[in-house]
Short mmCIF file of C-alpha atoms in Angstrom, two decimals:
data_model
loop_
_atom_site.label_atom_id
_atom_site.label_comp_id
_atom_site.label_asym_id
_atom_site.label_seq_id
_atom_site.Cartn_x
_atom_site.Cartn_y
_atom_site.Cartn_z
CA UNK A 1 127.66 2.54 85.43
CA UNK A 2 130.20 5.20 85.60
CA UNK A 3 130.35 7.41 88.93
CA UNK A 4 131.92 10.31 90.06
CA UNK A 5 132.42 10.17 93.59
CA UNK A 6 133.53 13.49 95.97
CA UNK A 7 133.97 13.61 99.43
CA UNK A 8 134.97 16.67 101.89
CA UNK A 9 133.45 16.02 104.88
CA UNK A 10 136.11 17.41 107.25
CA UNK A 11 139.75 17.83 106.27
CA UNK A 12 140.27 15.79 103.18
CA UNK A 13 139.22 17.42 99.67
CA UNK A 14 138.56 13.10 97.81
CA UNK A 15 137.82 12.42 94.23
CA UNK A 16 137.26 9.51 93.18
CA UNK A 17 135.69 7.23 89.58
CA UNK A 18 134.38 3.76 90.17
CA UNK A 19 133.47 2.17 87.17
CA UNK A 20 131.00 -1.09 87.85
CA UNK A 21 132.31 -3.33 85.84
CA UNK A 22 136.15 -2.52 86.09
CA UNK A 23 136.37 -1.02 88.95
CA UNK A 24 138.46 2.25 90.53
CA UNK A 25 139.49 3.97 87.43
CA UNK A 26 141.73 7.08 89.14
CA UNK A 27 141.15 8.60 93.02
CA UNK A 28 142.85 11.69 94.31
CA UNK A 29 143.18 13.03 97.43
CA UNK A 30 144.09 16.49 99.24
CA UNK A 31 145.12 16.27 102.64
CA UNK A 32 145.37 19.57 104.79
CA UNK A 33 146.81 18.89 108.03
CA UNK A 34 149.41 21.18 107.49
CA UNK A 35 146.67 23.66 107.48
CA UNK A 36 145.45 22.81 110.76
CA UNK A 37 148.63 21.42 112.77
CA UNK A 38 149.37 24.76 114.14
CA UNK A 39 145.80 25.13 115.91
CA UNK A 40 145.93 21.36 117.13
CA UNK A 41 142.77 20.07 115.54
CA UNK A 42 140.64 21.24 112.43
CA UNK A 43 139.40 24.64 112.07
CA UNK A 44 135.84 24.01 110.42
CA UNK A 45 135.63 27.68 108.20
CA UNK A 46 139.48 27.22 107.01
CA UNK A 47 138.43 23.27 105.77
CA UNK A 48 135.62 24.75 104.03
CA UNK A 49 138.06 27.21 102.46
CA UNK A 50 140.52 25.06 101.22
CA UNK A 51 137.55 22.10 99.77
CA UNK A 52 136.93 25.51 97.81
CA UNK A 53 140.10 26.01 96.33
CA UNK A 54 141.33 22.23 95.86
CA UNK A 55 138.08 20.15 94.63
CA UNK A 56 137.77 21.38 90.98
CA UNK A 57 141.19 21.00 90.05
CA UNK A 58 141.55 17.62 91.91
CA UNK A 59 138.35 16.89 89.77
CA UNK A 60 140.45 17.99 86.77
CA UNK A 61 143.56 16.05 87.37
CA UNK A 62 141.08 12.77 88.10
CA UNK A 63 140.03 12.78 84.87
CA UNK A 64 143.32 13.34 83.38
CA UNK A 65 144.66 10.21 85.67
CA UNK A 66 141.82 8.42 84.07
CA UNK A 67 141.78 9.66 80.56
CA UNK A 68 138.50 9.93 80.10
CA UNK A 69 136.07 12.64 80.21
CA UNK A 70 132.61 14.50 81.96
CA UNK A 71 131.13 12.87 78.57
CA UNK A 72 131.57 9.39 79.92
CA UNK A 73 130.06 9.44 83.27
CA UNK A 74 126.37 8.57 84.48
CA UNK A 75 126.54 9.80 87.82
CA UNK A 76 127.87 11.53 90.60
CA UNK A 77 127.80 11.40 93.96
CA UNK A 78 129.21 13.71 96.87
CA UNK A 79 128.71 12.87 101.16
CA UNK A 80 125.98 14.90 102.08
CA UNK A 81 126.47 13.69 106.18
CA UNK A 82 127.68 13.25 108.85
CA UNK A 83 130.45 15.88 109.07
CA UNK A 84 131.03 19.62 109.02
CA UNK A 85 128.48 21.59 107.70
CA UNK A 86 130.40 24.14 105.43
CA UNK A 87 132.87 21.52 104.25
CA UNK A 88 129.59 19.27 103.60
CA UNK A 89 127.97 22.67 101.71
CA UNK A 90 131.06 22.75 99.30
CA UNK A 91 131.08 19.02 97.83
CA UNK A 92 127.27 18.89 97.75
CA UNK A 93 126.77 21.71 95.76
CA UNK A 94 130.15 21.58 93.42
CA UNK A 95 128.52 17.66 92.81
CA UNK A 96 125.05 18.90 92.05
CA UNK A 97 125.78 21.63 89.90
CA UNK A 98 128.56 19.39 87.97
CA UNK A 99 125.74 16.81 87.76
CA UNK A 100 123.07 19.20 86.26
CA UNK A 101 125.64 20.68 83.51
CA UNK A 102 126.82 17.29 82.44
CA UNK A 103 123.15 15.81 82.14
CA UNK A 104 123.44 13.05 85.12
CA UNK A 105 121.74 12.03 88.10
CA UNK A 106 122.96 12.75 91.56
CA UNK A 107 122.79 10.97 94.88
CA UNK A 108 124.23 12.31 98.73
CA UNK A 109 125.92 9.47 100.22
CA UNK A 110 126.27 9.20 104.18
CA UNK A 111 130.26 9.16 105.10
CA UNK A 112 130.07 6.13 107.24
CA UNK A 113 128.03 4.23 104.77
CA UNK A 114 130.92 5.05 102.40
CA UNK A 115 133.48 3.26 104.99
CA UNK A 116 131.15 0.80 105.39
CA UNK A 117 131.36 -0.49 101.94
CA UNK A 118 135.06 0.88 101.58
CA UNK A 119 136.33 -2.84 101.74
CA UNK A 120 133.90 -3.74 99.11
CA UNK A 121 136.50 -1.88 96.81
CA UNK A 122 139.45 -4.36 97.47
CA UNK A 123 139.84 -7.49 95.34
CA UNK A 124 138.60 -9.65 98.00
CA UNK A 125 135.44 -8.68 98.51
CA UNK A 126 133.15 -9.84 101.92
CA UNK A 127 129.88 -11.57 101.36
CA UNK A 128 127.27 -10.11 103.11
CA UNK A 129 126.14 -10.70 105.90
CA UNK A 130 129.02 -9.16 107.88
CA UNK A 131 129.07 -7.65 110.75
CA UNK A 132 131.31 -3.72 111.01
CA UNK A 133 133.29 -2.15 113.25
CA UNK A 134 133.46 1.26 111.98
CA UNK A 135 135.99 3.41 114.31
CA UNK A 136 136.75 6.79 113.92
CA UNK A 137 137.82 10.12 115.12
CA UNK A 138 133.53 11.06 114.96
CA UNK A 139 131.80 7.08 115.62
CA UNK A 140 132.95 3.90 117.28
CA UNK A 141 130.03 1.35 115.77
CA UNK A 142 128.84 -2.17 115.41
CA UNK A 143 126.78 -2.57 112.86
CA UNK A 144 125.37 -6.09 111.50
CA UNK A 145 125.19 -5.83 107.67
CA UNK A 146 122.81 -7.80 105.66
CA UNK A 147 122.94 -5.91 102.58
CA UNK A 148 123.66 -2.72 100.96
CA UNK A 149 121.36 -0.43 103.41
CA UNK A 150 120.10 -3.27 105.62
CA UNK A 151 121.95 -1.81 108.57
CA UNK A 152 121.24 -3.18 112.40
CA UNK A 153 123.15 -0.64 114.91
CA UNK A 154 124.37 -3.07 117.73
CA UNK A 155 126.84 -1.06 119.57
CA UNK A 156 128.15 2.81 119.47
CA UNK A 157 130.09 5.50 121.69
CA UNK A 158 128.21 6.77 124.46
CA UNK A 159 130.91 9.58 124.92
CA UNK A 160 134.21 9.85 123.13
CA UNK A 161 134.22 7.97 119.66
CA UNK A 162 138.00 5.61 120.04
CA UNK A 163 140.10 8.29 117.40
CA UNK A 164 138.82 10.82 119.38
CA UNK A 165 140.34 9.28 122.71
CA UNK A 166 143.56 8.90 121.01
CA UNK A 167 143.29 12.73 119.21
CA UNK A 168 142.92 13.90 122.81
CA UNK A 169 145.39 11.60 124.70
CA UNK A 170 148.09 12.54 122.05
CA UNK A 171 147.68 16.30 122.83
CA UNK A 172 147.99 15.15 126.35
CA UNK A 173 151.41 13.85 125.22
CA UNK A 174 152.71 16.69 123.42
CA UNK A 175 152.32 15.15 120.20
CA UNK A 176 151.77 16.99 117.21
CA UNK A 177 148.47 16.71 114.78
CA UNK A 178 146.97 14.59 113.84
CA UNK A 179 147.88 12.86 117.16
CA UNK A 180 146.60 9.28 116.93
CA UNK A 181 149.32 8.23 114.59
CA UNK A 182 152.01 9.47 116.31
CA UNK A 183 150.82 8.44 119.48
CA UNK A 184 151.15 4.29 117.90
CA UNK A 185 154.32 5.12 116.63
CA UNK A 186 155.33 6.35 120.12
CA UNK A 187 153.72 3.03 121.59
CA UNK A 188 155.59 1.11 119.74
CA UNK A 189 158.79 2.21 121.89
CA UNK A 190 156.76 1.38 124.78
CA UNK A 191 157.01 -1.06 127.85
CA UNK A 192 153.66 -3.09 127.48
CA UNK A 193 154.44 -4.61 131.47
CA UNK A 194 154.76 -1.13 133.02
CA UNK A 195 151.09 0.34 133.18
CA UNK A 196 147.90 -1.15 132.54
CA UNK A 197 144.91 1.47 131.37
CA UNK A 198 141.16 -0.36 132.20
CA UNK A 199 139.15 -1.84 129.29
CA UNK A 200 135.79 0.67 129.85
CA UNK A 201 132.41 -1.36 129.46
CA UNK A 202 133.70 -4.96 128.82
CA UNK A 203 133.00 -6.10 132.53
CA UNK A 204 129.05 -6.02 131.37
CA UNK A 205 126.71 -6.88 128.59
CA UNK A 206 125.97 -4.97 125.50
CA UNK A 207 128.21 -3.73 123.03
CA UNK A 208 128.44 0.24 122.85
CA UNK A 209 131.91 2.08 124.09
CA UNK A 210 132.86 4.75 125.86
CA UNK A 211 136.63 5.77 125.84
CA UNK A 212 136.12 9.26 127.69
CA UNK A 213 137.41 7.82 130.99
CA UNK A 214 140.71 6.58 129.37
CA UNK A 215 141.47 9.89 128.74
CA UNK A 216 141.10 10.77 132.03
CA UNK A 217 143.28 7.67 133.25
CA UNK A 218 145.79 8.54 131.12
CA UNK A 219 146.10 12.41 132.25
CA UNK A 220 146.32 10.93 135.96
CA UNK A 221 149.03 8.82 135.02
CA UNK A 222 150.39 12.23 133.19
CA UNK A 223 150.07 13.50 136.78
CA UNK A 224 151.63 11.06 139.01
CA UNK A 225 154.78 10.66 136.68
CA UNK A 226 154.83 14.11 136.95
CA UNK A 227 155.13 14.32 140.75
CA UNK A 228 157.72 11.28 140.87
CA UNK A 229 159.77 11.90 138.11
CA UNK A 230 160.20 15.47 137.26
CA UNK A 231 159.27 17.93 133.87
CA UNK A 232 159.48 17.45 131.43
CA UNK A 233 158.33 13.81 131.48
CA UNK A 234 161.10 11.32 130.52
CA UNK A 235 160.17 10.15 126.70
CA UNK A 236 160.40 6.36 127.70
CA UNK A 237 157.39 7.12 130.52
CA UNK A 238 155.64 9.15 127.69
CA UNK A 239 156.07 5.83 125.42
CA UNK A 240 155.19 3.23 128.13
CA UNK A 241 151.90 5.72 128.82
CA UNK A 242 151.05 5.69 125.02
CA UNK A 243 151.33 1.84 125.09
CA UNK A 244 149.48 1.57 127.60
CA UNK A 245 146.89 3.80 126.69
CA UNK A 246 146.69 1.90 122.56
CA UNK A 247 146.88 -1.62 124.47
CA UNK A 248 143.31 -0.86 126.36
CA UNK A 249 141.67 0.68 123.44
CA UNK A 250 142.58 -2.30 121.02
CA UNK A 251 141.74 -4.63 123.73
CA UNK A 252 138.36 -3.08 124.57
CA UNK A 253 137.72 -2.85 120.26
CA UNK A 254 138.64 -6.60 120.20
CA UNK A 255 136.59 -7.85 122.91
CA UNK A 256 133.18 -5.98 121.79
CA UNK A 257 133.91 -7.74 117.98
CA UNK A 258 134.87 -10.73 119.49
CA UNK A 259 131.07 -10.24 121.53
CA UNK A 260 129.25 -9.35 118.17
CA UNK A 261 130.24 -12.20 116.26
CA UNK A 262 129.39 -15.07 118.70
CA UNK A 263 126.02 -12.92 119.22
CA UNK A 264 125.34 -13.21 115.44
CA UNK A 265 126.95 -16.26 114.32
CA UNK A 266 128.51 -14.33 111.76
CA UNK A 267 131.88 -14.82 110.81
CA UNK A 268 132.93 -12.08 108.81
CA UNK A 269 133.74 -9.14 110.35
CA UNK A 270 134.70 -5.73 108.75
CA UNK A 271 137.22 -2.48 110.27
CA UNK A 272 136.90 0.74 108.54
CA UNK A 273 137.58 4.07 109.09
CA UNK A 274 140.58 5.65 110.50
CA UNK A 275 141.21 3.83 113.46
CA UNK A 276 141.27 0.48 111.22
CA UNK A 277 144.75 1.81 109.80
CA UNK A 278 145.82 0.91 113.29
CA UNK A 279 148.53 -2.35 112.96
CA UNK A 280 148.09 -3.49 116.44
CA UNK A 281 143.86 -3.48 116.09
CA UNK A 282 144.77 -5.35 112.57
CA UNK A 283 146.53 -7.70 113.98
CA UNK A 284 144.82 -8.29 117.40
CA UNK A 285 141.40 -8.66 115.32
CA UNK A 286 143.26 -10.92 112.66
CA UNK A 287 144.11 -13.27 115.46
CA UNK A 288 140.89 -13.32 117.26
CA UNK A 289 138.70 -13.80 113.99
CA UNK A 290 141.07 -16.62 113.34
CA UNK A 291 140.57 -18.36 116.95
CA UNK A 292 136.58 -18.07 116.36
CA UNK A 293 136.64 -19.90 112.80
CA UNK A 294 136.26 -16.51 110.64
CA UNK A 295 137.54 -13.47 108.62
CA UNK A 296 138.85 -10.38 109.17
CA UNK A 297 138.43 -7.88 106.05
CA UNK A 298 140.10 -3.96 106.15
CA UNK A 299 140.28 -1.52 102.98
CA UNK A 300 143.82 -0.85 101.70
CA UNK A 301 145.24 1.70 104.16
CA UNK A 302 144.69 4.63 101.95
CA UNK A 303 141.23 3.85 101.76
CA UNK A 304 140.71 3.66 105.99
CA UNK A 305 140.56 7.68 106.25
CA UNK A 306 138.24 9.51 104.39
CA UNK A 307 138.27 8.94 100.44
CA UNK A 308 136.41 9.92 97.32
CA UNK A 309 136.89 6.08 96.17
CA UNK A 310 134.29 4.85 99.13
CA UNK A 311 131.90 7.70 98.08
CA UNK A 312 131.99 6.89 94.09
CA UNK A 313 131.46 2.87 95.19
CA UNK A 314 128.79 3.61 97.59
CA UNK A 315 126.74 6.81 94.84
CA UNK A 316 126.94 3.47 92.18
CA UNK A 317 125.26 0.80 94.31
CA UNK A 318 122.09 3.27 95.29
CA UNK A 319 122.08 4.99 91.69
CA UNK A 320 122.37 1.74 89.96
CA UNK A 321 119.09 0.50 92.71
CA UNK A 322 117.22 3.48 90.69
CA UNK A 323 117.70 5.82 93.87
CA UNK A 324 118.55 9.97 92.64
CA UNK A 325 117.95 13.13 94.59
CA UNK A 326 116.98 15.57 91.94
CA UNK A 327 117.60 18.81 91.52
CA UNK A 328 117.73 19.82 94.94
CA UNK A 329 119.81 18.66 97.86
CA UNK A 330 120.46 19.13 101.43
CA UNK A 331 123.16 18.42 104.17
CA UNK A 332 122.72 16.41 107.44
CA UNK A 333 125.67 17.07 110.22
CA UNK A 334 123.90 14.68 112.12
CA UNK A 335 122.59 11.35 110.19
CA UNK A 336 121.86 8.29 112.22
CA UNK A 337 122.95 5.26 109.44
CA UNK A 338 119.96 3.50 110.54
CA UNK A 339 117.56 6.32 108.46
CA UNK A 340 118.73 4.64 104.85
CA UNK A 341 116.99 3.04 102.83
CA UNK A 342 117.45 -0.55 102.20
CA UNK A 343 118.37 -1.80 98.48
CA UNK A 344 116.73 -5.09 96.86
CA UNK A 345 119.51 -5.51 94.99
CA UNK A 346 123.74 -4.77 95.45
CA UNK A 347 126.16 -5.17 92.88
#
């Protein structure tokens, strides 16, 4: 089965065939923060705008990259949720009307299910059961995965989702969009001895986050270096804040996975979305899967934001189960993962 996948969320127009049997065939994608680096975060009608004017040519130039053509396909399959409603709107309805000229079914794919599954697209795939970390600028989740659909919400954000945190503790900084990877590049040059940010909600049970407070921490800290040391802020205290700040976030991410898998039992843990581009979260969950026996498993980096790829791989599995929407089709802003339907089978 041949699959057309389309995702535009929030700020990134992604195409994207997945062919069953061999594989990604071509993916495109259409970023537009400089559209919305001069307002500091993304302007939901000017994302809608621009999914207008970039998704049928990006569809175009797809199927050039592949050399093939509408003729060949079987599906398609565009995120009908969680996200903005207007960029939602525009990939639902350029998938379902593409779907209905070119004679093939169409499915809505939730976003996060699409992460989910977005390591499923690398030549090393996990065996399920696995458990996922799925962090983001929207969700910070644990979810224990038996199967494509068999979803078991252990842990989420109470308050701030962890990309959020860093989004918001970047602006804090003075550092332009999108902030949370410039605020790990600014870590980097950062004293790890000099501050130390709390690890929010790992001094008791359970396994849901909140990274709200950080923030706050971190614009105290602001503050006081403020008051001792003069404006503008010297860049090495900005750096030793952001490394700080990245250090108790990672830490916190670490210990709830490390929590989750001796919970379970299982021993293969998943990181997608955003966040899981992070190299000091790759490598502090690396090492920690490592000391409890298991596996750590990430999508390629280009595959960690959003991605028509994860959309295409996650439309085939649920068409290729016999699942299709029909003519009609809706969007959900708000879609708890735990509403979809569980498949018999995966391939």
């Amino acid at each position: 089965m041949r699959i057309l996948g389309i995702e535009t969320s929030c700020d990134e127009t992604g195409v994207a065939i997945y062919d069953h049997d061999q594989g990604l065939l071509a993916e495109a994608l259409h970023s537009q923060i400089a559209i919305h680096q001069e307002y500091g975060g993304v302007v939901p009608e000017l994302a809608s705008r621009d999914h207008v004017r970039k998704l049928l040519p990006l569809i175009r130039q797809l199927f050039a990259d592949a050399d093939i053509g509408p003729e060949s396909l079987d599906g398609v399959a565009f995120t009908t949720g969680p996200g903005l409603v207007g960029a939602l709107m525009v990939g639902a309805s350029v998938g379902r009307s593409l779907a209905w000229a070119w004679g093939v079914p169409a499915i809505g794919v939730h976003h996060m299910e699409g992460h989910l599954l977005a390591p499923m697209l690398e030549a090393e795939p996990p065996e399920f059961p696995f458990i996922a970390m799925l962090v983001s600028g929207g969700h910070t989740q644990l979810v224990e995965v038996q199967g494509v659909g068999h979803y078991h919400l252990m842990g989420d954000s109470l308050d701030d989702a962890a990309g959020e945190a860093f989004d918001k503790t970047a602006k804090l900084l003075d550092l332009p969009y999108p902030g949370g990877p410039e605020l790990s590049r600014l870590a980097t040059q950062g004293n790890p001895e000099r501050y130390r940010f709390p690890r929010p909600m790992t001094d008791r049970p359970g396994l849901d986050f909140s990274f709200s407070g950080l923030k706050t921490f971190a614009l105290n800290t602001l503050q006081d270096a403020a008051k001792t040391e003069g404006e503008p802020i010297p860049e090495q205290t900005r750096a030793d804040i952001a490394r700080a700040f990245e250090e108790a976030v990672v830490d916190t991410l670490m210990i709830k996975c490390r929590r989750a898998v001796r919970e379970t039992g299982i021993k293969r843990l998943i990181m997608a979305g955003g966040v899981s581009a992070n190299q000091r979260l790759r490598e502090r969950i690396g090492e920690m899967m490592a000391k409890e026996g298991g596996a750590a498993y990430y999508p390629r980096l280009k595959f960690c934001t959003d991605n028509g790829a994860m959309i295409a791989y996650a439309g085939c599995q649920r068409l290729m189960a016999g699942e299709n929407d029909g003519l009609s089709f809706s969007v959900t802003p708000r879609w708890p993962m735990e509403e979809l339907s569980g498949l018999s089978q995966a391939g």
